[in-house]
Structures are given as C-alpha cells and as structure tokens.
Amino acid sequence: MKVVTTIKEVRENVKQWKKEGQTVGFVPTMGYLHEGHGSLITKARENNDKVVVSIFVNPMQFGPTEDLDSYPRDLEKDSKYCESLGVDLIFHPEPSEMYHDDFSSYVDMSVLTEELCGLSRPVHFRGVCTVVNKLFNIVQPDRAYFGEKDAQQLAIIKHMVQDLNMDIEVVGCPIIREEDGLAKSSRNTYLSPEERKAALVLSQTINLAKQLIADGEKDADVLVAKMKENIEKEPLAKIDYVKAVNGLTMQQQKEIKAPMLIAMAVYIGKTRLIDNTILH
Ligand code: PAF
C-alpha cells in the first residue's frame, strides 16, 4: 500500500492502473477510520481491482464555529487499518495541495442541500460537493462508496453525479452500529462516559420510529412528534432537527411512504450526532 500526498502521484498511479484495464473503487474519508469506513473499504475491495482511500479533513465543509481544529486525526492508525483491509493507495493531501491561494470555483447545489443538515450547517454541503468533485476528478474512480449514516450527503452526491454527467457509480452502504446501537462516528470520541450513555437516545428513537411504522403509523407529523417526545426525555439531548422527508428530494412529506428518509441531528452536550432510517 502506498501513502501519497500529491495530486500528481495519485494521477500517475491511477493512469497506470487504467492502462492495464483495472477498475478503481474510491472511498473518500476525513480519517479517524472506524468499522463504518471499514465496511465501505471492504465493499470497494470486493468490487474493484484497485482501492483508493482519501484522508482529508476538508476545511471548506466546516462552519467558523465548528470542530475543524479538534476533529480527530490519526494517520498512523488509519494507514494500518487500510493496509489490513487491502487498500492500494491512500491519498492524504495538505489543504494547500487541494486549495491554492487563488481557489475560487465551487459546486453549489440547490434544493437538496437546503433541508436537514443544510439548515443548521449552511456552508457544509457546498464544501462537501466541491471537495468530492475535486477528488473524483483527481482519482477518476469507476465506483465511489459512501455511508448511509450521512443519508443526505449520499443523496446529494448521487444527484451531483447525475446533474454533472460524471461517469461514476455511487454506492451507498448501510449504517454500522456499536453493539448497543449507537451509529459509528469519528465524533463519538468527543463523548464523555455519561454522554455516551445519553447518545443511545438517537438509535432508540430510530427503533421507535421503525416500530411505529411497523404498527401502521402513516402520518409523518405524528411520527416526528413521537420521536421528539422520546428524545426530550433525555436531559443531555438537545434536538437540532427530527424530520421525515422524501428520500430523493429531501422535501418534507405528510404521508409515510417509500422512498422516505427519517433523519435526526441531536446535540449530546456539545457533540452533534446524526442518525436515520431509510424506507426503500
Ligand atoms: O463523509 C465524509 O467523511 C466527508 O463529508 C467526505 C465525503 C469525505 C468529504 O469531505
């Protein structure tokens, strides 16, 4: 496995592979890898000849008061993990390699980015779309892998690929959870032991939603109200949003019917966590 820091080195490797007729699977990450990322890498490994993982904490997708500086980083541990999963190349650029001083081109999507996380993180999806677009141009993958935990991000990337005629298959992979149900996230490391327990309210509320739907609930407003009521019982939790939206357009929907995304962002102390379930 190679670890490279420049765009030139990625291009040289990928060019050679393509010349040999090999397919390339790509997993973009911000590092501090966990089993959620591992499941994306494993899927990429199964379905492609070569696997590239990018590790880049993208400054453009963080707001001024967000956790860019404290975002956890551990390249050595990430490299070992990638190697154990059969990754061929890690791309780990410095911000200056990705964004030159005179950088001024952005990918700015409307509609889908204006709901859910886009409301509380106004610059976030512009940063995500711009960096993913750049990474796609650099790596030129056949397939790219994203987790369903960031369901809005996944829908946005699929839409961007379609809108901009990119010849890349975007593959979504299921949420990976801890044994007690908490969705795996690099940000879980911010939680104190007490907050870690309180954070279970997210997955428990997702399970409640699934149960209510299985029991025949059809009204999205009723579902959301019951979910909020459940979260509010946890003193350390503060709701950012709980919403039931169309899974493709991210627009609110009255009736519970597929494709639907039932998603939430909840602060546990200072840590903002997300979780969801998708009705396919
Ligand atoms: O999901 C993430 O980790 C990031 O948003 C991504 C896709 C790597 C872009 O920086």
CSV table of C-alpha atoms and ligand atoms in Angstrom, one decimal:
chain,number,residue,atom,x,y,z
A,1,MET,CA,0.0,0.0,0.0
A,2,LYS,CA,1.3,3.5,-0.9
A,3,VAL,CA,0.5,6.7,1.0
A,4,VAL,CA,0.8,9.8,-1.2
A,5,THR,CA,0.3,13.4,-0.6
A,6,THR,CA,0.2,15.0,-4.1
A,7,ILE,CA,-2.4,15.0,-6.8
A,8,LYS,CA,0.4,14.2,-9.3
A,9,GLU,CA,1.2,10.9,-7.5
A,10,VAL,CA,-2.5,9.8,-7.5
A,11,ARG,CA,-2.8,10.6,-11.2
A,12,GLU,CA,0.4,8.6,-12.0
A,13,ASN,CA,-0.8,5.5,-10.1
A,14,VAL,CA,-4.4,5.6,-11.5
A,15,LYS,CA,-3.2,6.3,-15.0
A,16,GLN,CA,-1.0,3.1,-14.9
A,17,TRP,CA,-3.9,1.0,-13.5
A,18,LYS,CA,-6.3,2.3,-16.1
A,19,LYS,CA,-3.7,1.5,-18.8
A,20,GLU,CA,-3.7,-2.1,-17.5
A,21,GLY,CA,-7.5,-2.2,-17.7
A,22,GLN,CA,-8.0,-2.3,-13.9
A,23,THR,CA,-11.1,-0.8,-12.2
A,24,VAL,CA,-10.8,1.7,-9.4
A,25,GLY,CA,-13.0,1.9,-6.3
A,26,PHE,CA,-12.8,5.0,-4.2
A,27,VAL,CA,-13.7,5.7,-0.5
A,28,PRO,CA,-13.4,9.4,0.4
A,29,THR,CA,-13.0,10.0,4.1
A,30,MET,CA,-11.9,12.5,6.7
A,31,GLY,CA,-9.9,9.9,8.5
A,32,TYR,CA,-10.0,8.6,12.1
A,33,LEU,CA,-11.4,5.5,10.5
A,34,HIS,CA,-13.8,3.1,12.2
A,35,GLU,CA,-15.8,0.0,11.1
A,36,GLY,CA,-18.2,2.2,9.2
A,37,HIS,CA,-15.4,3.3,6.9
A,38,GLY,CA,-14.2,-0.3,7.0
A,39,SER,CA,-17.4,-1.6,5.5
A,40,LEU,CA,-17.1,0.9,2.6
A,41,ILE,CA,-13.5,-0.2,2.0
A,42,THR,CA,-14.5,-3.9,2.2
A,43,LYS,CA,-17.2,-3.3,-0.4
A,44,ALA,CA,-14.8,-1.4,-2.6
A,45,ARG,CA,-12.3,-4.2,-2.3
A,46,GLU,CA,-14.8,-6.8,-3.3
A,47,ASN,CA,-16.0,-5.0,-6.5
A,48,ASN,CA,-12.9,-3.3,-7.9
A,49,ASP,CA,-9.3,-4.2,-8.9
A,50,LYS,CA,-7.8,-1.3,-7.0
A,51,VAL,CA,-8.9,0.7,-4.0
A,52,VAL,CA,-8.1,4.3,-3.2
A,53,VAL,CA,-8.9,5.9,0.2
A,54,SER,CA,-8.6,9.6,0.6
A,55,ILE,CA,-8.0,11.0,4.1
A,56,PHE,CA,-8.6,14.7,4.1
A,57,VAL,CA,-10.2,16.9,6.8
A,58,ASN,CA,-11.8,19.3,4.4
A,59,PRO,CA,-11.8,22.8,5.8
A,60,MET,CA,-14.4,24.0,3.3
A,61,GLN,CA,-17.2,21.9,4.8
A,62,PHE,CA,-16.8,23.3,8.4
A,63,GLY,CA,-18.5,26.4,9.6
A,64,PRO,CA,-16.5,29.1,11.5
A,65,THR,CA,-17.7,27.8,14.9
A,66,GLU,CA,-17.5,24.1,14.1
A,67,ASP,CA,-14.9,21.5,15.1
A,68,LEU,CA,-12.3,21.7,12.2
A,69,ASP,CA,-9.3,22.1,14.6
A,70,SER,CA,-10.4,19.5,17.1
A,71,TYR,CA,-11.6,16.9,14.5
A,72,PRO,CA,-9.7,13.7,15.5
A,73,ARG,CA,-6.7,12.7,13.3
A,74,ASP,CA,-4.5,9.6,13.4
A,75,LEU,CA,-2.8,8.8,10.1
A,76,GLU,CA,-0.7,6.0,11.5
A,77,LYS,CA,-3.6,4.0,12.9
A,78,ASP,CA,-5.7,4.8,9.7
A,79,SER,CA,-2.8,3.5,7.5
A,80,LYS,CA,-2.6,0.2,9.4
A,81,TYR,CA,-6.3,-0.2,9.2
A,82,CYS,CA,-6.4,0.5,5.4
A,83,GLU,CA,-3.5,-1.9,4.9
A,84,SER,CA,-5.3,-4.7,6.8
A,85,LEU,CA,-8.3,-4.2,4.5
A,86,GLY,CA,-6.3,-4.4,1.3
A,87,VAL,CA,-6.3,-0.7,0.2
A,88,ASP,CA,-3.8,0.0,-2.6
A,89,LEU,CA,-3.4,3.8,-2.2
A,90,ILE,CA,-4.1,6.4,0.5
A,91,PHE,CA,-4.3,10.0,-0.7
A,92,HIS,CA,-3.5,12.3,2.2
A,93,PRO,CA,-3.1,15.8,0.9
A,94,GLU,CA,-2.4,19.0,2.8
A,95,PRO,CA,-5.1,21.7,2.5
A,96,SER,CA,-2.7,23.7,0.3
A,97,GLU,CA,-2.5,20.8,-2.2
A,98,MET,CA,-6.3,20.9,-2.5
A,99,TYR,CA,-6.9,24.6,-2.3
A,100,HIS,CA,-4.5,27.0,-3.9
A,101,ASP,CA,-4.4,30.6,-2.7
A,102,ASP,CA,-6.5,31.8,-5.7
A,103,PHE,CA,-9.1,28.9,-5.4
A,104,SER,CA,-12.5,30.3,-6.5
A,105,SER,CA,-14.6,27.5,-8.1
A,106,TYR,CA,-17.4,25.9,-6.1
A,107,VAL,CA,-20.1,23.3,-6.6
A,108,ASP,CA,-23.2,24.8,-5.2
A,109,MET,CA,-26.3,22.6,-5.3
A,110,SER,CA,-29.7,24.0,-4.5
A,111,VAL,CA,-32.9,22.3,-3.1
A,112,LEU,CA,-31.5,19.1,-1.6
A,113,THR,CA,-28.8,21.0,0.3
A,114,GLU,CA,-31.3,23.4,1.8
A,115,GLU,CA,-33.0,21.0,4.2
A,116,LEU,CA,-32.0,18.9,7.3
A,117,CYS,CA,-28.2,19.4,8.0
A,118,GLY,CA,-28.1,22.2,5.4
A,119,LEU,CA,-30.3,24.4,7.6
A,120,SER,CA,-28.0,24.2,10.6
A,121,ARG,CA,-24.7,23.9,8.6
A,122,PRO,CA,-25.2,26.5,5.8
A,123,VAL,CA,-21.7,26.1,4.2
A,124,HIS,CA,-21.4,22.4,4.7
A,125,PHE,CA,-22.7,20.9,1.5
A,126,ARG,CA,-21.0,23.4,-0.7
A,127,GLY,CA,-17.8,22.3,0.9
A,128,VAL,CA,-18.7,18.6,0.5
A,129,CYS,CA,-19.8,18.9,-3.1
A,130,THR,CA,-16.7,20.9,-4.1
A,131,VAL,CA,-14.2,18.6,-2.4
A,132,VAL,CA,-15.9,15.4,-3.7
A,133,ASN,CA,-16.0,16.8,-7.2
A,134,LYS,CA,-12.3,17.6,-6.9
A,135,LEU,CA,-11.5,14.2,-5.5
A,136,PHE,CA,-13.5,12.5,-8.3
A,137,ASN,CA,-11.5,14.5,-10.9
A,138,ILE,CA,-8.2,13.5,-9.2
A,139,VAL,CA,-8.9,9.8,-8.6
A,140,GLN,CA,-11.2,9.2,-11.6
A,141,PRO,CA,-12.8,6.2,-10.0
A,142,ASP,CA,-15.3,3.7,-11.5
A,143,ARG,CA,-17.2,3.5,-8.3
A,144,ALA,CA,-17.3,5.6,-5.1
A,145,TYR,CA,-18.6,4.4,-1.7
A,146,PHE,CA,-20.5,6.5,0.9
A,147,GLY,CA,-22.2,5.6,4.1
A,148,GLU,CA,-26.0,5.8,4.6
A,149,LYS,CA,-25.4,7.4,8.0
A,150,ASP,CA,-24.9,10.6,6.1
A,151,ALA,CA,-28.0,9.9,4.0
A,152,GLN,CA,-28.5,13.5,2.9
A,153,GLN,CA,-24.8,13.6,1.7
A,154,LEU,CA,-25.3,10.4,-0.2
A,155,ALA,CA,-28.5,11.7,-1.9
A,156,ILE,CA,-26.6,14.9,-2.8
A,157,ILE,CA,-23.6,13.1,-4.2
A,158,LYS,CA,-25.8,10.9,-6.3
A,159,HIS,CA,-27.7,13.9,-7.6
A,160,MET,CA,-24.4,15.8,-8.3
A,161,VAL,CA,-23.1,12.9,-10.3
A,162,GLN,CA,-26.3,12.8,-12.3
A,163,ASP,CA,-26.5,16.6,-12.8
A,164,LEU,CA,-22.9,16.9,-13.9
A,165,ASN,CA,-22.8,13.7,-16.0
A,166,MET,CA,-20.0,12.1,-14.1
A,167,ASP,CA,-19.3,8.6,-15.2
A,168,ILE,CA,-19.1,7.2,-11.7
A,169,GLU,CA,-21.3,4.7,-9.9
A,170,VAL,CA,-22.1,5.9,-6.4
A,171,VAL,CA,-22.7,3.1,-4.0
A,172,GLY,CA,-24.4,3.6,-0.6
A,173,CYS,CA,-23.6,1.2,2.3
A,174,PRO,CA,-25.7,0.6,5.4
A,175,ILE,CA,-25.0,2.2,8.8
A,176,ILE,CA,-22.7,0.3,11.0
A,177,ARG,CA,-23.6,0.4,14.7
A,178,GLU,CA,-21.9,-0.3,18.1
A,179,GLU,CA,-23.3,-3.4,19.9
A,180,ASP,CA,-25.7,-1.2,21.9
A,181,GLY,CA,-27.0,0.6,18.8
A,182,LEU,CA,-25.0,3.9,18.6
A,183,ALA,CA,-24.1,4.6,15.0
A,184,LYS,CA,-20.4,4.5,14.5
A,185,SER,CA,-18.9,8.0,14.0
A,186,SER,CA,-15.5,9.6,14.4
A,187,ARG,CA,-17.2,12.3,16.5
A,188,ASN,CA,-18.3,9.6,19.1
A,189,THR,CA,-14.8,10.1,20.6
A,190,TYR,CA,-15.9,13.6,21.9
A,191,LEU,CA,-18.5,12.0,24.2
A,192,SER,CA,-17.8,11.6,28.0
A,193,PRO,CA,-18.9,8.3,29.5
A,194,GLU,CA,-22.2,9.9,30.7
A,195,GLU,CA,-22.8,11.5,27.3
A,196,ARG,CA,-22.0,8.1,25.6
A,197,LYS,CA,-24.9,6.6,27.5
A,198,ALA,CA,-27.2,9.5,26.7
A,199,ALA,CA,-26.3,9.2,23.0
A,200,LEU,CA,-28.2,5.9,22.9
A,201,VAL,CA,-31.4,8.0,22.7
A,202,LEU,CA,-30.7,8.5,18.9
A,203,SER,CA,-30.7,4.8,17.9
A,204,GLN,CA,-33.5,4.1,20.4
A,205,THR,CA,-35.6,6.8,18.8
A,206,ILE,CA,-34.9,5.4,15.3
A,207,ASN,CA,-36.0,2.0,16.6
A,208,LEU,CA,-39.2,3.6,18.0
A,209,ALA,CA,-39.9,5.1,14.6
A,210,LYS,CA,-39.4,1.7,12.9
A,211,GLN,CA,-41.8,0.1,15.4
A,212,LEU,CA,-44.4,2.8,14.9
A,213,ILE,CA,-44.2,2.4,11.1
A,214,ALA,CA,-44.4,-1.4,11.5
A,215,ASP,CA,-47.5,-0.9,13.7
A,216,GLY,CA,-49.2,1.0,10.9
A,217,GLU,CA,-48.4,4.7,11.5
A,218,LYS,CA,-49.0,6.6,8.3
A,219,ASP,CA,-48.8,10.3,9.4
A,220,ALA,CA,-45.3,11.7,9.2
A,221,ASP,CA,-46.1,14.6,11.6
A,222,VAL,CA,-47.4,12.2,14.3
A,223,LEU,CA,-44.3,10.0,13.8
A,224,VAL,CA,-41.9,13.0,14.2
A,225,ALA,CA,-43.8,14.3,17.2
A,226,LYS,CA,-43.5,11.0,19.0
A,227,MET,CA,-39.8,10.8,18.1
A,228,LYS,CA,-39.2,14.3,19.5
A,229,GLU,CA,-41.1,13.4,22.7
A,230,ASN,CA,-38.8,10.4,23.2
A,231,ILE,CA,-35.6,12.5,22.7
A,232,GLU,CA,-36.8,15.2,25.0
A,233,LYS,CA,-36.9,12.6,27.9
A,234,GLU,CA,-33.1,12.6,27.8
A,235,PRO,CA,-31.8,15.6,29.8
A,236,LEU,CA,-28.4,15.7,27.9
A,237,ALA,CA,-30.0,15.7,24.5
A,238,LYS,CA,-30.9,18.9,22.6
A,239,ILE,CA,-32.7,18.4,19.2
A,240,ASP,CA,-31.3,20.2,16.1
A,241,TYR,CA,-33.9,18.5,13.9
A,242,VAL,CA,-36.1,15.5,13.5
A,243,LYS,CA,-37.7,15.1,10.1
A,244,ALA,CA,-39.4,12.7,7.8
A,245,VAL,CA,-38.6,13.7,4.2
A,246,ASN,CA,-38.8,12.3,0.7
A,247,GLY,CA,-35.6,10.2,0.3
A,248,LEU,CA,-34.7,11.6,-3.1
A,249,THR,CA,-35.7,15.3,-2.8
A,250,MET,CA,-35.3,15.9,0.9
A,251,GLN,CA,-38.6,17.7,0.9
A,252,GLN,CA,-41.0,17.2,3.8
A,253,GLN,CA,-43.7,14.6,3.2
A,254,LYS,CA,-47.0,14.2,5.0
A,255,GLU,CA,-47.6,10.5,4.4
A,256,ILE,CA,-45.2,7.8,5.4
A,257,LYS,CA,-44.3,6.1,2.2
A,258,ALA,CA,-41.1,5.0,0.4
A,259,PRO,CA,-38.7,6.4,-0.6
A,260,MET,CA,-38.5,8.1,2.7
A,261,LEU,CA,-35.7,9.3,5.0
A,262,ILE,CA,-36.4,9.7,8.7
A,263,ALA,CA,-33.5,11.6,10.0
A,264,MET,CA,-32.3,13.5,13.1
A,265,ALA,CA,-29.5,15.6,14.4
A,266,VAL,CA,-29.2,15.8,18.1
A,267,TYR,CA,-26.7,17.6,20.4
A,268,ILE,CA,-25.4,15.4,23.2
A,269,GLY,CA,-23.7,18.0,25.3
A,270,LYS,CA,-21.6,19.9,22.7
A,271,THR,CA,-21.4,17.0,20.2
A,272,ARG,CA,-23.8,17.0,17.3
A,273,LEU,CA,-24.7,13.4,16.3
A,274,ILE,CA,-26.9,12.2,13.4
A,275,ASP,CA,-28.8,9.0,12.8
A,276,ASN,CA,-31.5,7.9,10.4
A,277,THR,CA,-33.5,5.1,8.8
A,278,ILE,CA,-34.4,4.9,5.1
A,279,LEU,CA,-37.6,3.4,3.8
A,280,HIS,CA,-36.6,2.0,0.4
B,1,PAF,O1,-18.4,12.0,4.8
B,1,PAF,C1,-17.3,12.5,4.9
B,1,PAF,O2,-16.4,12.0,5.6
B,1,PAF,C2,-16.9,13.7,4.1
B,1,PAF,O3,-18.1,14.6,4.1
B,1,PAF,C3,-16.4,13.5,2.7
B,1,PAF,C4,-17.4,12.8,1.9
B,1,PAF,C5,-15.1,12.7,2.9
B,1,PAF,C6,-16.0,14.8,2.1
B,1,PAF,O4,-15.1,15.5,2.8
